[in-house]
Tab-separated table of C-alpha atoms in Angstrom:
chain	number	residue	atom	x	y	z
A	69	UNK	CA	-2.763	-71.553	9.088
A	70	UNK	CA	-3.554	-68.630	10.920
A	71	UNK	CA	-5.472	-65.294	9.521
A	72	UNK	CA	-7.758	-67.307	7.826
A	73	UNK	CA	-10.784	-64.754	6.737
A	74	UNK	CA	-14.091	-66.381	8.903
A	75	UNK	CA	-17.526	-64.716	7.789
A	76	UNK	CA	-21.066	-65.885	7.868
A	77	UNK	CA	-23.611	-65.014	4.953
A	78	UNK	CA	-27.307	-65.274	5.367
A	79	UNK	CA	-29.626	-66.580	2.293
A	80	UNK	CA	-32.522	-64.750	3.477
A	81	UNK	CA	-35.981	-66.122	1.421
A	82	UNK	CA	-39.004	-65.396	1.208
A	83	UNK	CA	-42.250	-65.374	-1.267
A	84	UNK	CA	-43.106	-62.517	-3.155
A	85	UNK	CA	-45.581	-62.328	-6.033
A	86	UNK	CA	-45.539	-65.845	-5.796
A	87	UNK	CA	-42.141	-66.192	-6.258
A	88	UNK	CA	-39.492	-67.347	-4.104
A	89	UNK	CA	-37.209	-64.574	-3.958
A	90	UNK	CA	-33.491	-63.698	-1.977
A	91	UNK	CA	-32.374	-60.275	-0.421
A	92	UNK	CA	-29.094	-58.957	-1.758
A	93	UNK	CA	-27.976	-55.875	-0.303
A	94	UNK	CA	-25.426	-53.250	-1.952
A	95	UNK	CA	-22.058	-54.103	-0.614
A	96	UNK	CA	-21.015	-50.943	1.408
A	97	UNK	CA	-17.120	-51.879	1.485
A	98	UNK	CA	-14.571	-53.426	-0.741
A	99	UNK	CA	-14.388	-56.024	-2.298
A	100	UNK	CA	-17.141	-55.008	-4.741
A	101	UNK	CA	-18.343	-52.369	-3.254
A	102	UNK	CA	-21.815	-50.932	-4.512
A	103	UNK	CA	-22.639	-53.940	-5.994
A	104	UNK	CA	-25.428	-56.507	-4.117
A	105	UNK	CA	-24.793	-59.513	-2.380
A	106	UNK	CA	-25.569	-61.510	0.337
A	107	UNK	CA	-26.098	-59.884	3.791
A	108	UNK	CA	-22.471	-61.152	5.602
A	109	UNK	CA	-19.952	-60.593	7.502
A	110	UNK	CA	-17.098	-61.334	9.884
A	111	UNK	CA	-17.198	-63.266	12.964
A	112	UNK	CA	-16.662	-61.534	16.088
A	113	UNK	CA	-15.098	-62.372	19.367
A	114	UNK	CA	-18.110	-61.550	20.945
A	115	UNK	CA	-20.597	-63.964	18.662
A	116	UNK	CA	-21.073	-67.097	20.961
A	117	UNK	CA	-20.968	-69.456	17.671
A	118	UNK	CA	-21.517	-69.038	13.714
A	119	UNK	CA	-25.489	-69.107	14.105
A	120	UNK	CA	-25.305	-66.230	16.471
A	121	UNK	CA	-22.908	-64.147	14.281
A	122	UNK	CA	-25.295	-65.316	11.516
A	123	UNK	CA	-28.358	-63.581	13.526
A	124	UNK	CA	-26.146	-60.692	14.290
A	125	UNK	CA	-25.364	-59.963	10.986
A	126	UNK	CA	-28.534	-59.981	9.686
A	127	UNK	CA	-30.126	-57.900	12.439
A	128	UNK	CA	-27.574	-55.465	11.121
A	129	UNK	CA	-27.878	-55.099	7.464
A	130	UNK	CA	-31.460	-56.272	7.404
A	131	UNK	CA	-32.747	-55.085	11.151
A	132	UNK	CA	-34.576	-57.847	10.481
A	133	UNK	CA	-34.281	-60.159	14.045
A	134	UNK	CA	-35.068	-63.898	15.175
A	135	UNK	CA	-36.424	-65.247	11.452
A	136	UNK	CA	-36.594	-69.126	11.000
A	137	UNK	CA	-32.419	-69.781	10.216
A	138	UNK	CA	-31.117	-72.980	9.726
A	139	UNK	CA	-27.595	-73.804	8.676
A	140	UNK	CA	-26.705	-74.652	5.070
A	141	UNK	CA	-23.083	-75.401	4.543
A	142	UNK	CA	-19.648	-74.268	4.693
A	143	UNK	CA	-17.931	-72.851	1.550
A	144	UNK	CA	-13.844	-72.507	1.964
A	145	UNK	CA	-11.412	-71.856	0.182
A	146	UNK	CA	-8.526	-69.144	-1.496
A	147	UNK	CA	-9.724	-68.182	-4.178
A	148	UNK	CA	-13.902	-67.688	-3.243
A	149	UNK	CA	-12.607	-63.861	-1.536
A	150	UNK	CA	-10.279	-61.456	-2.849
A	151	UNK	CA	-8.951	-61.111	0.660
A	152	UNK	CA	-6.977	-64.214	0.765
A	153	UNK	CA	-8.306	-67.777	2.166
A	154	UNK	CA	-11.857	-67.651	3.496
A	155	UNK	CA	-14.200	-69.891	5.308
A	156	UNK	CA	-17.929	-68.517	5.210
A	157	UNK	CA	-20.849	-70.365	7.385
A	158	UNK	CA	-23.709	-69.792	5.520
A	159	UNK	CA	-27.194	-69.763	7.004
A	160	UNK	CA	-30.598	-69.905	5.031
A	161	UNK	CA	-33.562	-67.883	6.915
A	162	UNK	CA	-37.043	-67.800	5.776
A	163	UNK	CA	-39.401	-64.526	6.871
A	164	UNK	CA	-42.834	-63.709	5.092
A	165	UNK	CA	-42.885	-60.807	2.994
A	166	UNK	CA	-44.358	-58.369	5.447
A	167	UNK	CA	-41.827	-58.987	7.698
A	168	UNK	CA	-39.204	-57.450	4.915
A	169	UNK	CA	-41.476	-54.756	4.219
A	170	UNK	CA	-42.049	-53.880	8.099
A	171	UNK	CA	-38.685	-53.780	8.924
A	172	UNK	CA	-38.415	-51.056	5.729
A	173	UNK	CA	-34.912	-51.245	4.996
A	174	UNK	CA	-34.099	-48.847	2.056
A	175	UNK	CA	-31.161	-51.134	0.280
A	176	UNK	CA	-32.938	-54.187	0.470
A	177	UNK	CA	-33.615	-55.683	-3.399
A	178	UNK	CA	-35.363	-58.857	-3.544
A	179	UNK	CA	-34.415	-60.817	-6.601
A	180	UNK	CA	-36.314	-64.109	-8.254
A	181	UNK	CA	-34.113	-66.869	-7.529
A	182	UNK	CA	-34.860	-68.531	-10.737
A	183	UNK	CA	-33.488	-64.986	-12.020
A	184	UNK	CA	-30.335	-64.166	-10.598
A	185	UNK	CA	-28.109	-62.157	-12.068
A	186	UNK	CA	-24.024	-61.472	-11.816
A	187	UNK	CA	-23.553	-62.221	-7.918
A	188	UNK	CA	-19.534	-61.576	-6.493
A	189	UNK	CA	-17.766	-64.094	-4.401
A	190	UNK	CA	-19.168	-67.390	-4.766
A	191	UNK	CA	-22.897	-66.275	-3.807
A	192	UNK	CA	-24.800	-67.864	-6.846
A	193	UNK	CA	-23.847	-70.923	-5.553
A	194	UNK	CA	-24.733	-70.310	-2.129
A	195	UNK	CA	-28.022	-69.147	-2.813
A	196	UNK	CA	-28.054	-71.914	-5.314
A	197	UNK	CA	-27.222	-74.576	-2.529
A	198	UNK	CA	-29.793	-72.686	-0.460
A	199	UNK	CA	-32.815	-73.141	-3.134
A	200	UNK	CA	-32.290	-76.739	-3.721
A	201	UNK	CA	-32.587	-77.381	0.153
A	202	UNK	CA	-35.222	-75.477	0.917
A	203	UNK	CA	-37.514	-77.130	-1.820
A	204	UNK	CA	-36.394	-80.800	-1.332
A	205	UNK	CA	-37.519	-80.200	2.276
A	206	UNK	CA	-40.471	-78.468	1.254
A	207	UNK	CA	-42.334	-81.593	0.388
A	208	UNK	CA	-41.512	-83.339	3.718
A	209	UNK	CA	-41.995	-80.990	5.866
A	210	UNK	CA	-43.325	-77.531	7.877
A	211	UNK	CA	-40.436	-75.493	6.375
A	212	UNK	CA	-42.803	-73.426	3.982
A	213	UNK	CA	-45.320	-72.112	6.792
A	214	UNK	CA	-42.264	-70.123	7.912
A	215	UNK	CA	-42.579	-67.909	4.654
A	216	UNK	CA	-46.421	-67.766	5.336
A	217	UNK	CA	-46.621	-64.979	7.846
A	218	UNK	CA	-47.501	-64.824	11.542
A	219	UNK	CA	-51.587	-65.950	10.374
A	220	UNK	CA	-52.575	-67.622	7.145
A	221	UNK	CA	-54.996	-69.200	5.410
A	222	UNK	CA	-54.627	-72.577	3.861
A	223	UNK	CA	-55.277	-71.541	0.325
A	224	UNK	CA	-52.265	-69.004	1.059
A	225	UNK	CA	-50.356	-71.817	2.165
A	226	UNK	CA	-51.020	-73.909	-0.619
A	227	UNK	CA	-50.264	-71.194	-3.003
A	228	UNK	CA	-46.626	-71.451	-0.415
A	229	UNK	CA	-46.093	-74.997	-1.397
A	230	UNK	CA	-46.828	-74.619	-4.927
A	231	UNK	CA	-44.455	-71.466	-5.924
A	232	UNK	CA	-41.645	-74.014	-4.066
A	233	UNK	CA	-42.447	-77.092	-5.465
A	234	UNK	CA	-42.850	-75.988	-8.944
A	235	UNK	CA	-45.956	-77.335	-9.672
A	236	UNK	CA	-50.211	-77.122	-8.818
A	237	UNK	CA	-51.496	-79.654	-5.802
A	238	UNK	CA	-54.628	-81.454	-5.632
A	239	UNK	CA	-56.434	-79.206	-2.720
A	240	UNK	CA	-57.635	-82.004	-0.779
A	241	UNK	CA	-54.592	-84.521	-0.528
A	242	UNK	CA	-53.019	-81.235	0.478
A	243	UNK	CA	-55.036	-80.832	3.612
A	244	UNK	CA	-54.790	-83.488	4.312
A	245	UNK	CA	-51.261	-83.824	4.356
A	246	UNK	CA	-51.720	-80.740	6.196
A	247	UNK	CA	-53.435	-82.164	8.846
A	248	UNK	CA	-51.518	-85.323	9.225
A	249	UNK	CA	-48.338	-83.457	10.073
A	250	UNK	CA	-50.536	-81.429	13.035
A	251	UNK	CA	-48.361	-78.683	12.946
A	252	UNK	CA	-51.159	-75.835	12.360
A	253	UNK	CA	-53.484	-74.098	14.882
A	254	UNK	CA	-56.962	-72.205	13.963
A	255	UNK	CA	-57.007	-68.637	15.338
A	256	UNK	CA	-60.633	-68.888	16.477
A	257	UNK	CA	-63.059	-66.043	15.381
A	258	UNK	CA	-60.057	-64.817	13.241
A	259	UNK	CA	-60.870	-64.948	8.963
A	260	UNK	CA	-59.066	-63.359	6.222
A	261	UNK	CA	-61.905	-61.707	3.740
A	262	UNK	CA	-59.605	-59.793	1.618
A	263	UNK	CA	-60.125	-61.594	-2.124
A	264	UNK	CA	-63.613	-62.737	-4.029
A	265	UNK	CA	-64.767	-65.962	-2.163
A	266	UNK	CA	-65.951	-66.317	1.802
A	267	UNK	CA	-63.735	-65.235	4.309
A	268	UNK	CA	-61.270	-67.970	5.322
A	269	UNK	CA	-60.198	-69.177	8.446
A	270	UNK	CA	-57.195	-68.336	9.833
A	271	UNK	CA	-54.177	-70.371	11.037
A	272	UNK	CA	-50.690	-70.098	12.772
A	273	UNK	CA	-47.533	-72.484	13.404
A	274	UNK	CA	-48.156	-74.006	16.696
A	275	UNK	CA	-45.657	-71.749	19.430
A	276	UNK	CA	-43.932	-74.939	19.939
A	277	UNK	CA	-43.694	-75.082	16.310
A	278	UNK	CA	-41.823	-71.816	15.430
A	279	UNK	CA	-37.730	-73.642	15.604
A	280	UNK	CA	-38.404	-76.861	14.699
A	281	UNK	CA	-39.058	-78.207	11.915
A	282	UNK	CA	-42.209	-80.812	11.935
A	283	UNK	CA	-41.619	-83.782	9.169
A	284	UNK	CA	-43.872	-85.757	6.520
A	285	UNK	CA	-43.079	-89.147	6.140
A	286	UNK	CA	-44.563	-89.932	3.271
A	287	UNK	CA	-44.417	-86.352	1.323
A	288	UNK	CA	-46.782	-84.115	-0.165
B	48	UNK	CA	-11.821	-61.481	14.397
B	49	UNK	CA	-8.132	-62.523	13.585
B	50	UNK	CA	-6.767	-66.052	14.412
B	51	UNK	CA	-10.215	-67.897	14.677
B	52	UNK	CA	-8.815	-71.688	15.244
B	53	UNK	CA	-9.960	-72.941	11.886
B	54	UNK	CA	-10.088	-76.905	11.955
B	55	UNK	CA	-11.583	-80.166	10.047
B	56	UNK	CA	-13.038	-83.461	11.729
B	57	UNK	CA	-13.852	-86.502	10.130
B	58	UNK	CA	-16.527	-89.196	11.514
B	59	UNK	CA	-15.463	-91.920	10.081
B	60	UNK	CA	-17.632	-94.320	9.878
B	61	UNK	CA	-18.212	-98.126	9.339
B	62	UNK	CA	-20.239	-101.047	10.349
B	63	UNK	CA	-18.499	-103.923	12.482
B	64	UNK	CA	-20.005	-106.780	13.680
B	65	UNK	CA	-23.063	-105.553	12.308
B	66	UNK	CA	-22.925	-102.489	14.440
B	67	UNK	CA	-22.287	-98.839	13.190
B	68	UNK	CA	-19.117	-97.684	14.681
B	69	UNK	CA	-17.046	-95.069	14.455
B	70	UNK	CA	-12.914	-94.486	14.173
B	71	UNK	CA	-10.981	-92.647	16.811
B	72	UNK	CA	-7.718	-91.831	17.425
B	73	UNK	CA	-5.254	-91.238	20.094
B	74	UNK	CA	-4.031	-87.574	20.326
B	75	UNK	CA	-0.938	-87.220	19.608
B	76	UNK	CA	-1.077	-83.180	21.396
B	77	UNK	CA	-2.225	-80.715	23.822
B	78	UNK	CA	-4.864	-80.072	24.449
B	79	UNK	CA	-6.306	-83.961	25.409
B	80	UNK	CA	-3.080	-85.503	24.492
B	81	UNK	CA	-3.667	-89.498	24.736
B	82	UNK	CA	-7.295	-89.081	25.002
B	83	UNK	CA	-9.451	-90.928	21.793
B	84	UNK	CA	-11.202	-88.274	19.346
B	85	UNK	CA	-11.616	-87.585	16.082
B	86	UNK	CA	-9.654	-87.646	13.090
B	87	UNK	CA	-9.053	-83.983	12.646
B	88	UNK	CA	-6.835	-81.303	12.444
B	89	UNK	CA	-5.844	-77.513	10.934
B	90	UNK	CA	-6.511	-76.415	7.560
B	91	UNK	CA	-3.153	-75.557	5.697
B	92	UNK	CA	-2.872	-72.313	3.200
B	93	UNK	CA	-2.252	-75.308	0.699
B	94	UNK	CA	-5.915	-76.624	1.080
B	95	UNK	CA	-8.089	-76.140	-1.686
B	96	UNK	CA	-10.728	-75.639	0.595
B	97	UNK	CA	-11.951	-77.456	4.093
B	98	UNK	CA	-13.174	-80.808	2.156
B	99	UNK	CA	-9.595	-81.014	0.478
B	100	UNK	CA	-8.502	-80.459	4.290
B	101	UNK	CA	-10.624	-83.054	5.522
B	102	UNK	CA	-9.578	-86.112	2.811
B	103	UNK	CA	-5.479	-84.713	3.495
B	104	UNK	CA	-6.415	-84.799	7.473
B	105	UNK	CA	-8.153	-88.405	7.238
B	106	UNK	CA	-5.349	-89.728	4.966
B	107	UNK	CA	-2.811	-88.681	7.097
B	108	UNK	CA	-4.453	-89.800	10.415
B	109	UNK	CA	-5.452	-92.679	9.160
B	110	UNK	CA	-4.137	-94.209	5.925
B	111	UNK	CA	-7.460	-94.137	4.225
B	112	UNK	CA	-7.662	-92.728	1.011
B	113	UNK	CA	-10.789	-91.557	-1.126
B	114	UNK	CA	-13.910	-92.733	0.867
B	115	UNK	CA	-17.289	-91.453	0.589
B	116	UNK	CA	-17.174	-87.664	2.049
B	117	UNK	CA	-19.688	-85.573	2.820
B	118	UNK	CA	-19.873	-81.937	4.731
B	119	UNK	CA	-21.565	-82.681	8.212
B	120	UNK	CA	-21.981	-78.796	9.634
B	121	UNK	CA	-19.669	-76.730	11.154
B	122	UNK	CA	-19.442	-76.007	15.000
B	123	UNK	CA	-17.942	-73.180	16.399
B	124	UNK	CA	-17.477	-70.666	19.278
B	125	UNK	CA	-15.293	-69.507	21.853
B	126	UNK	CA	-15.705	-72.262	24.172
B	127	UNK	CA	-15.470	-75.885	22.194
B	128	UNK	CA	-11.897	-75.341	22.075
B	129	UNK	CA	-9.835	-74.527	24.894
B	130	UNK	CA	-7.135	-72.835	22.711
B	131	UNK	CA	-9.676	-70.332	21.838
B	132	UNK	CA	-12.711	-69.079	19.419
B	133	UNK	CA	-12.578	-72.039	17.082
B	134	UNK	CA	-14.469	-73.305	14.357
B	135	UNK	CA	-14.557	-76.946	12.709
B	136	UNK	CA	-15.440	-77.736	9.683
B	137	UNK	CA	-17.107	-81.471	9.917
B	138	UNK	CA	-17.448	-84.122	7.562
B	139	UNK	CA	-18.734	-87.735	7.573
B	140	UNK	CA	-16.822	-90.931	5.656
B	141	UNK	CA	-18.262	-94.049	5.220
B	142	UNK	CA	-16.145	-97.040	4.516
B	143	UNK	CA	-16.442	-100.896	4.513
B	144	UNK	CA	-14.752	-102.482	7.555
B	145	UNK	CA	-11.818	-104.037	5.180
B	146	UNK	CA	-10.368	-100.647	4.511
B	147	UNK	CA	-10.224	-100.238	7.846
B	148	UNK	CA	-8.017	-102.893	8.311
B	149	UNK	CA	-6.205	-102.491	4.943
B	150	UNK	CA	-5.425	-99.500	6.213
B	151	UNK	CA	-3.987	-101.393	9.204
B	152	UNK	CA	-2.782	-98.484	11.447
B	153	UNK	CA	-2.371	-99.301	15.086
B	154	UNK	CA	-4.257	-96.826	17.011
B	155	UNK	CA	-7.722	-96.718	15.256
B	156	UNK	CA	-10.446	-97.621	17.823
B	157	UNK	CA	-13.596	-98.255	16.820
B	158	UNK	CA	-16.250	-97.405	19.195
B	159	UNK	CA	-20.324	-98.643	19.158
B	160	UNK	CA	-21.925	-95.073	18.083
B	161	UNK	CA	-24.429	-95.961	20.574
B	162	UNK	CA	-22.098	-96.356	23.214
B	163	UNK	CA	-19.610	-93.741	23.573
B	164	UNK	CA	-17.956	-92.809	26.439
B	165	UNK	CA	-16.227	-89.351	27.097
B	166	UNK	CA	-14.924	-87.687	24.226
B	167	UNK	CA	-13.048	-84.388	24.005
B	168	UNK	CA	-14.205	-81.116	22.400
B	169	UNK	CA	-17.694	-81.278	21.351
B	170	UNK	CA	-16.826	-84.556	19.811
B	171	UNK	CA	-20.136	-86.428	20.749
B	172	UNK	CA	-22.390	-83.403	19.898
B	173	UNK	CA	-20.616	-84.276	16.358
B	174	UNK	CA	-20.765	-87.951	16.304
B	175	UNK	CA	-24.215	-87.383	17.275
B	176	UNK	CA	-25.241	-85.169	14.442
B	177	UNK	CA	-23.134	-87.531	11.777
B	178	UNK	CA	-25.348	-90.928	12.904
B	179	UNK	CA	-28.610	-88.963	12.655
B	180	UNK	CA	-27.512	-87.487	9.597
B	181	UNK	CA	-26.809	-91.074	8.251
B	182	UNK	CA	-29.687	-93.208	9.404
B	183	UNK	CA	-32.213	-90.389	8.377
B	184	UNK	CA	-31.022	-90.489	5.310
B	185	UNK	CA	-30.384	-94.343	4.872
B	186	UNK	CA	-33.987	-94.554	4.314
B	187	UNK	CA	-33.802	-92.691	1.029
B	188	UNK	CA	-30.892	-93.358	-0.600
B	189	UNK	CA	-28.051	-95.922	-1.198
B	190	UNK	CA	-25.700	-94.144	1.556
B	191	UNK	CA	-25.367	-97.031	3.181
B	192	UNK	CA	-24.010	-98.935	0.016
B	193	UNK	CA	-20.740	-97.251	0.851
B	194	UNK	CA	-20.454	-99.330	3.734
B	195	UNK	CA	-20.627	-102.751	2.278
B	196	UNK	CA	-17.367	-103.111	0.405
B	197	UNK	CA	-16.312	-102.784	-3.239
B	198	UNK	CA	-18.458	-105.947	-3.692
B	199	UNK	CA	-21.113	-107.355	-1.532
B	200	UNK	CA	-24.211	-109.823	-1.614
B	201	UNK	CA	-27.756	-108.648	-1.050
B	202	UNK	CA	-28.089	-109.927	2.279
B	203	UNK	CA	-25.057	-108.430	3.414
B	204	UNK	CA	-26.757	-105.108	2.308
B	205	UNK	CA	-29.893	-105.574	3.772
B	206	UNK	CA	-28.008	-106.169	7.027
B	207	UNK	CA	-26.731	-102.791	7.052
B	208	UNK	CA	-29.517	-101.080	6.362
B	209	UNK	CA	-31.074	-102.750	9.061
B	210	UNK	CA	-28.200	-102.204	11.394
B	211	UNK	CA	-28.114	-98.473	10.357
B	212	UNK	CA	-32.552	-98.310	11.114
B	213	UNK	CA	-32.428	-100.715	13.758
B	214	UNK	CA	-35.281	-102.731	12.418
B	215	UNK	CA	-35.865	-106.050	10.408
B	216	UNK	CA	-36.679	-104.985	6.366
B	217	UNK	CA	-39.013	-107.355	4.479
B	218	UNK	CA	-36.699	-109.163	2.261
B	219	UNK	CA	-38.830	-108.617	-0.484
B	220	UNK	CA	-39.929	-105.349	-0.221
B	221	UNK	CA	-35.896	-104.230	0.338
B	222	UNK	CA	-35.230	-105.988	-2.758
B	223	UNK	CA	-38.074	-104.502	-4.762
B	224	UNK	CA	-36.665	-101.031	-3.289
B	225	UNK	CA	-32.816	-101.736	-4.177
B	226	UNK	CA	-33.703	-102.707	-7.545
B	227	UNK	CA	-35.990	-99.310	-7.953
B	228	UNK	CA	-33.114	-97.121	-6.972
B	229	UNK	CA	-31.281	-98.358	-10.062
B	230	UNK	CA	-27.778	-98.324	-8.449
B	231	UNK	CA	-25.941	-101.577	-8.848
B	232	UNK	CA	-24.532	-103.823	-10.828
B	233	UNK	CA	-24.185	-107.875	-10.426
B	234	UNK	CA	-20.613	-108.807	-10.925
B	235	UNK	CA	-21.212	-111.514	-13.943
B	236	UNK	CA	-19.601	-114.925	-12.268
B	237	UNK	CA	-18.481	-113.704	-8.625
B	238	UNK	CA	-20.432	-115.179	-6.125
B	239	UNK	CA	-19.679	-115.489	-2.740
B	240	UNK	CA	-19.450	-118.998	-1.099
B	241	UNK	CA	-18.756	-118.288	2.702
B	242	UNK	CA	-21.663	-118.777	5.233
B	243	UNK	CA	-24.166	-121.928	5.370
B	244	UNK	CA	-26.167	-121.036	2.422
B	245	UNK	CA	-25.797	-121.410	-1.497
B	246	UNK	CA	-23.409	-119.148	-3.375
B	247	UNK	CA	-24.387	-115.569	-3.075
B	248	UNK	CA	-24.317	-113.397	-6.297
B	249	UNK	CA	-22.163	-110.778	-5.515
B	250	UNK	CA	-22.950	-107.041	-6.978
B	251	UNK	CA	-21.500	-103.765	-6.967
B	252	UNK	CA	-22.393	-99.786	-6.568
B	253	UNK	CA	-22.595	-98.435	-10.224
B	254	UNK	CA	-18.755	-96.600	-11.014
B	255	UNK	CA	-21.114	-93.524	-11.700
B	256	UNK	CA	-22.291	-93.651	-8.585
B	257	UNK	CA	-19.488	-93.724	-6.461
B	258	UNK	CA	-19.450	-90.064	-5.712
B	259	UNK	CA	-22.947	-89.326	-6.064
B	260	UNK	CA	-26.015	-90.407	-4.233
B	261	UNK	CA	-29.066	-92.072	-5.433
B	262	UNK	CA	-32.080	-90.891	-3.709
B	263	UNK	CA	-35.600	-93.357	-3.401
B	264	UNK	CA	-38.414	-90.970	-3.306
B	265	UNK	CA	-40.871	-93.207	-1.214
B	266	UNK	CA	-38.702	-94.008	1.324
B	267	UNK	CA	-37.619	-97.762	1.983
């Protein structure tokens, strides 16, 4: 079959107010114009595969540029788009929240994912299919330091975990869970003393860290 | 873009001689005509979507109807495909060696997964991604039940597991595990009589289950 309509959508996450939360962005053409979606769009001759149209496109609508982004799945079909049949390669990326804020795009509206409201196309199930693998992963491995900002602390980290895995964690099995999966540097003479208690130290991914994921064997 | 090459492939896998292997095929076209690759092919207007593609694709290539199917990941790009920018949808099959040769067509090869030799496209880079796919998550799940045949003893299941994580399981701890997981069913009478030993019980993947994995949460 030839013509068939090749896109790439982006699930972009990230924490705020404690809540894991997805961009949507007011659709600027038809079909459904003006109403928000999922940053996306066509593949382009140019794009050297789906991931790099994927960073492309988000760079675009978002200007938000190199994020964590990991592929999700493939939803095809002719009925998901208007248009006729479509194929979409959908990406999940994970940024902090100051990274969103920073890159102060105007149209950006972050919506609770446990909240979501009409969506067109077939994008509730995307971001759906998005949610499910980012918090099964969650409790096996680094993926949730990637919504944690360029420097943490671990208390912010925990609070990371928690928000994705539904549900408080014993503080001390969680360092130590932490620390078994050696995926965190200090950033010496660096604390955080915003909040009541003692400043806390400060951490980061490990560089080698920041596209790959590091794994838990036995889970949080 | 217009006319992106859009595509399925299918690794279809199985274990033989107590080795995970996987089916290829003789092309029947240009480009590599007569070289062995992958089950795969275009996705027709008729499709309901690329997994519909992929079962029609593997049916047709192969005779096999209706085996466990799951979406791989998608590659893509201008350059996998000599024909042009191309993308291909992938998904893996398991299957027990028998409907393999049910199926009885003539030009199936089955080739060692750990011993490939040159394969066309970025066929390897997908066989690749299929077997890691597999064996990380045989650990956690009854996956590989859908290699051992409509019915099968426990031995014969332990041995693909182990062929699939390339180590020796404590018979009792894999049997502790398998019972845990919740996802067979002894077939009352049928036992299985061939090999040096007593009569094996045989058992069976719950119907329920036949579509839908069961997932271990500690890992085997």
């Amino acid at each position: 079959m030839n013509n068939v309509i090749c896109t790439v959508d982006v699930v972009l996450l990230t924490i705020k107010d404690e809540r894991l939360s997805v961009a949507l962005l007011k659709r600027e053409r038809e079909p459904y114009r003006g109403v928000a979606a999922l940053p996306g769009g066509f593949i382009h001759a140019e794009d050297n595969d789906a991931r790099d149209a994927a960073l492309r496109v988000l760079n675009e609508k978002t200007r938000i540029e190199a994020p964590y982004l990991e592929q999700l799945a493939t939803f095809s079909g002719p009925a998901r788009d208007p248009r006729g049949w479509s194929i979409s390669v959908t990406y999940y990326a994970l940024v902090s929240f100051d990274v969103i804020e920073r890159a102060g795009h105007p149209d950006i509206k972050l919506a609770n994912v446990d909240q979501l409201t009409n969506l067109p196309f077939d994008h509730r199930g995307i971001i759906e299919t998005a949610v499910a693998r980012l918090r099964s992963k969650s409790q096996y491995s680094s993926l949730p330091c990637y919504l944690a900002g360029e420097a943490f602390t671990l208390p912010h980290l925990q609070r990371i975990y928690e928000a994705l895995m539904g549900e408080p964690l014993n503080k001390v099995s969680f360092r130590r869970k932490i620390k078994e999966m050696a995926m965190l540097e200090i950033l010496e003479g660096q604390f955080d003393s915003a909040g009541a208690h003692r400043p806390a130290q400060l951490h980061r991914l490990k560089p080698e860290l920041r596209e790959r994921l590091t794994l838990l064997e036995r889970g949080l």
